XYZ file of N, CA and C in Angstrom:
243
model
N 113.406 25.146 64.987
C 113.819 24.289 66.086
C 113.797 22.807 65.688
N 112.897 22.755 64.925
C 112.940 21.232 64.426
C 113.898 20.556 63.726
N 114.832 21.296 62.560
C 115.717 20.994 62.102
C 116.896 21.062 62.954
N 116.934 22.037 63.921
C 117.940 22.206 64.876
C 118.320 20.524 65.427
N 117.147 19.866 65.907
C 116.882 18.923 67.107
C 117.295 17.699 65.951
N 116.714 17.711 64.478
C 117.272 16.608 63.788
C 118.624 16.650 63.260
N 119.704 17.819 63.415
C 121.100 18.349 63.181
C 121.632 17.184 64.240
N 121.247 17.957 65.847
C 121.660 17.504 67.349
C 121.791 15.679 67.352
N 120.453 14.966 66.782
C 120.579 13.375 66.485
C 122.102 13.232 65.422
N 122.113 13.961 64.633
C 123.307 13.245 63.076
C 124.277 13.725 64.029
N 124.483 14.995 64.540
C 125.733 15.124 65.380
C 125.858 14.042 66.395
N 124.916 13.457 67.287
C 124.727 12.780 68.791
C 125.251 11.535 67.815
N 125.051 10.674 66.617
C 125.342 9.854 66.294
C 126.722 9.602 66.035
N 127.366 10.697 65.316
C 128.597 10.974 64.541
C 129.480 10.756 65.981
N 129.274 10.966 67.123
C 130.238 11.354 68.106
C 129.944 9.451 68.858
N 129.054 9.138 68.557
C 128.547 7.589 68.975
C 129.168 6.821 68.647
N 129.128 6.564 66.960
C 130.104 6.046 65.965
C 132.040 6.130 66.781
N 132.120 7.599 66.371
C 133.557 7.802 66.997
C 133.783 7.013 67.935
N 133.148 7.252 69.125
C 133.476 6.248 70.617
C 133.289 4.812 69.980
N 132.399 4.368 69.466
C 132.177 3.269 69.165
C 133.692 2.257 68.606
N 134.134 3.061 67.366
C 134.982 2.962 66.921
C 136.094 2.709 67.655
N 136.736 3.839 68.675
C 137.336 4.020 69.628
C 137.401 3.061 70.605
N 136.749 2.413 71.146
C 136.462 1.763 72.114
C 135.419 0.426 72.534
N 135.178 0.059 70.804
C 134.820 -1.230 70.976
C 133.423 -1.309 71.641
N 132.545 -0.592 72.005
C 131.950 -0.961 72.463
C 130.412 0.131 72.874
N 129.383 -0.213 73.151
C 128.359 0.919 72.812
C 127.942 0.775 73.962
N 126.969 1.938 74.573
C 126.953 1.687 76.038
C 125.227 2.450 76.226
N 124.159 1.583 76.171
C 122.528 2.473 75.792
C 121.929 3.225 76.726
N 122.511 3.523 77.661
C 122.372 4.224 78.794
C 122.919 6.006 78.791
N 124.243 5.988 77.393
C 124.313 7.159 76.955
C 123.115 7.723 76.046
N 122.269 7.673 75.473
C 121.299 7.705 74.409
C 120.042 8.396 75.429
N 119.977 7.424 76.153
C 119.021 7.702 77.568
C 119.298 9.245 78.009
N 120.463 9.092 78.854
C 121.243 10.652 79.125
C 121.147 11.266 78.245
N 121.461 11.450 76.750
C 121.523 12.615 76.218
C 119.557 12.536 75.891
N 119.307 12.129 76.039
C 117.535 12.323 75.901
C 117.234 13.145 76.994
N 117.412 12.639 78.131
C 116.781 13.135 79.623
C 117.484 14.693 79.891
N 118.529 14.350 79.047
C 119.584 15.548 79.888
C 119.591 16.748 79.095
N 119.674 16.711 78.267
C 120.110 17.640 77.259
C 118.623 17.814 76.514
N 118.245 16.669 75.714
C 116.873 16.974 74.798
C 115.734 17.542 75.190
N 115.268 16.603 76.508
C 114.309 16.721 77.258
C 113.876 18.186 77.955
N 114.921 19.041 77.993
C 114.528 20.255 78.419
C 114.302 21.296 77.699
N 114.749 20.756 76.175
C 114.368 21.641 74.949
C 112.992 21.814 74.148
N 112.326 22.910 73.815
C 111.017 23.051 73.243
C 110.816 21.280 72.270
N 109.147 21.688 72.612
C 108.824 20.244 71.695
C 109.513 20.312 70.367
N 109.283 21.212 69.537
C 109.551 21.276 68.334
C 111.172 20.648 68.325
N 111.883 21.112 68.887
C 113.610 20.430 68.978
C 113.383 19.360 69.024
N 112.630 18.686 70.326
C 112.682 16.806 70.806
C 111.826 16.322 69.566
N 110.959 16.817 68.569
C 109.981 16.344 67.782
C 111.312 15.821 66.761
N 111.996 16.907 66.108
C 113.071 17.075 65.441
C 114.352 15.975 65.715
N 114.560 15.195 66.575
C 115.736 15.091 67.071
C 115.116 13.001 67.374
N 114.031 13.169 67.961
C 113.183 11.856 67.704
C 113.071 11.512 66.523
N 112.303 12.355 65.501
C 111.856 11.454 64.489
C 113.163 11.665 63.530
N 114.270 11.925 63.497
C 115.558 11.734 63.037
C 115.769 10.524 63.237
N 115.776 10.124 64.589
C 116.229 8.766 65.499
C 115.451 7.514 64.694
N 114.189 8.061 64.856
C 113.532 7.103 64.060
C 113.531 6.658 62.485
N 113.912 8.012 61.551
C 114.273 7.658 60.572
C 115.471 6.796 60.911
N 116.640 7.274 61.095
C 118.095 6.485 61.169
C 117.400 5.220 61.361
N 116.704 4.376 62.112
C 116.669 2.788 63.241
C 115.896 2.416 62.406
N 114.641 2.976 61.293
C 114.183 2.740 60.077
C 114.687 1.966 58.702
N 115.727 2.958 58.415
C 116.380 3.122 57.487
C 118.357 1.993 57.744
N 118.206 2.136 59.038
C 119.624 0.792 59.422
C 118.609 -0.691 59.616
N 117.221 -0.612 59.670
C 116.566 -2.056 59.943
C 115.988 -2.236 58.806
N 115.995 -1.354 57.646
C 115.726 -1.863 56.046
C 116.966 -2.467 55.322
N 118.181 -2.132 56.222
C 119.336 -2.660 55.259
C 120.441 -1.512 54.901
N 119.597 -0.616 54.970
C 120.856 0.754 54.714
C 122.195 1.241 55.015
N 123.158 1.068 54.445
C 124.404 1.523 55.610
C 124.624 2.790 55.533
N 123.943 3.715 56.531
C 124.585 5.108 56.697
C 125.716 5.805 57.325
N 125.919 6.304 57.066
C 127.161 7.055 57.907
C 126.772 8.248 58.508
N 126.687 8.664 59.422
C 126.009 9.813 59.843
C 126.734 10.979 59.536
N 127.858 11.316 59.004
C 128.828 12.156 58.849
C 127.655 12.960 57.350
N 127.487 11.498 56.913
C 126.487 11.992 54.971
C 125.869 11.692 55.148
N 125.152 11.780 56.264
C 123.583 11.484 55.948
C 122.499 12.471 56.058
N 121.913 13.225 54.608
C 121.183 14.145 54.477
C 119.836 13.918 55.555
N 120.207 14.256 57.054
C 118.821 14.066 57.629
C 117.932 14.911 57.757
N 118.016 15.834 56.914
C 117.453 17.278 56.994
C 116.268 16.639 55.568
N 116.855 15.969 54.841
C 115.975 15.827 53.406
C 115.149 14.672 54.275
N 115.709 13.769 55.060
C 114.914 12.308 55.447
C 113.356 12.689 56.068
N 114.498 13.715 57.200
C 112.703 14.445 58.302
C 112.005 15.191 57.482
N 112.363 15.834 56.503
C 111.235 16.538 56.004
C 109.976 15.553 54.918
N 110.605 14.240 54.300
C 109.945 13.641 53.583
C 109.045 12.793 54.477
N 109.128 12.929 55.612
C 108.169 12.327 56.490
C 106.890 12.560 56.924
């Protein structure tokens, strides 16, 4: 479940990016929703998975990194944690 929940973040991002792209503009109130809505009702182990993804990514973009979430091995990131 844990890897499941850090898959669900690289996907939740990849589709972020897209709109982003799309439409100029980011909106943090979606991030919220898909937390409350979707994450939040899934076993800890998923939200454990799917958080500390989040946190690697906001880690790893505030060291300087440019990722792309499309390649970004987050399966190797959460486990070295």
């Amino acid at each position: 479940m844990y890897e499941a929940g850090a898959l669900a973040l690289r996907r939740f991002l990849q589709q972020t990016q897209q709109s982003v792209y799309r439409n100029r503009e980011f909106h943090p109130a979606l991030l919220r929703e898909h937390v409350d809505h979707n994450v939040g009702l899934l076993p800890l182990d998923y939200r454990a998975g799917f958080m500390d993804a989040l946190g690697a990514y906001v880690l790893l973009t505030l060291e300087g990194c440019q990722l792309d979430p499309k390649d970004w091995d987050v399966l190797a990131m959460v486990k070295r944690r």
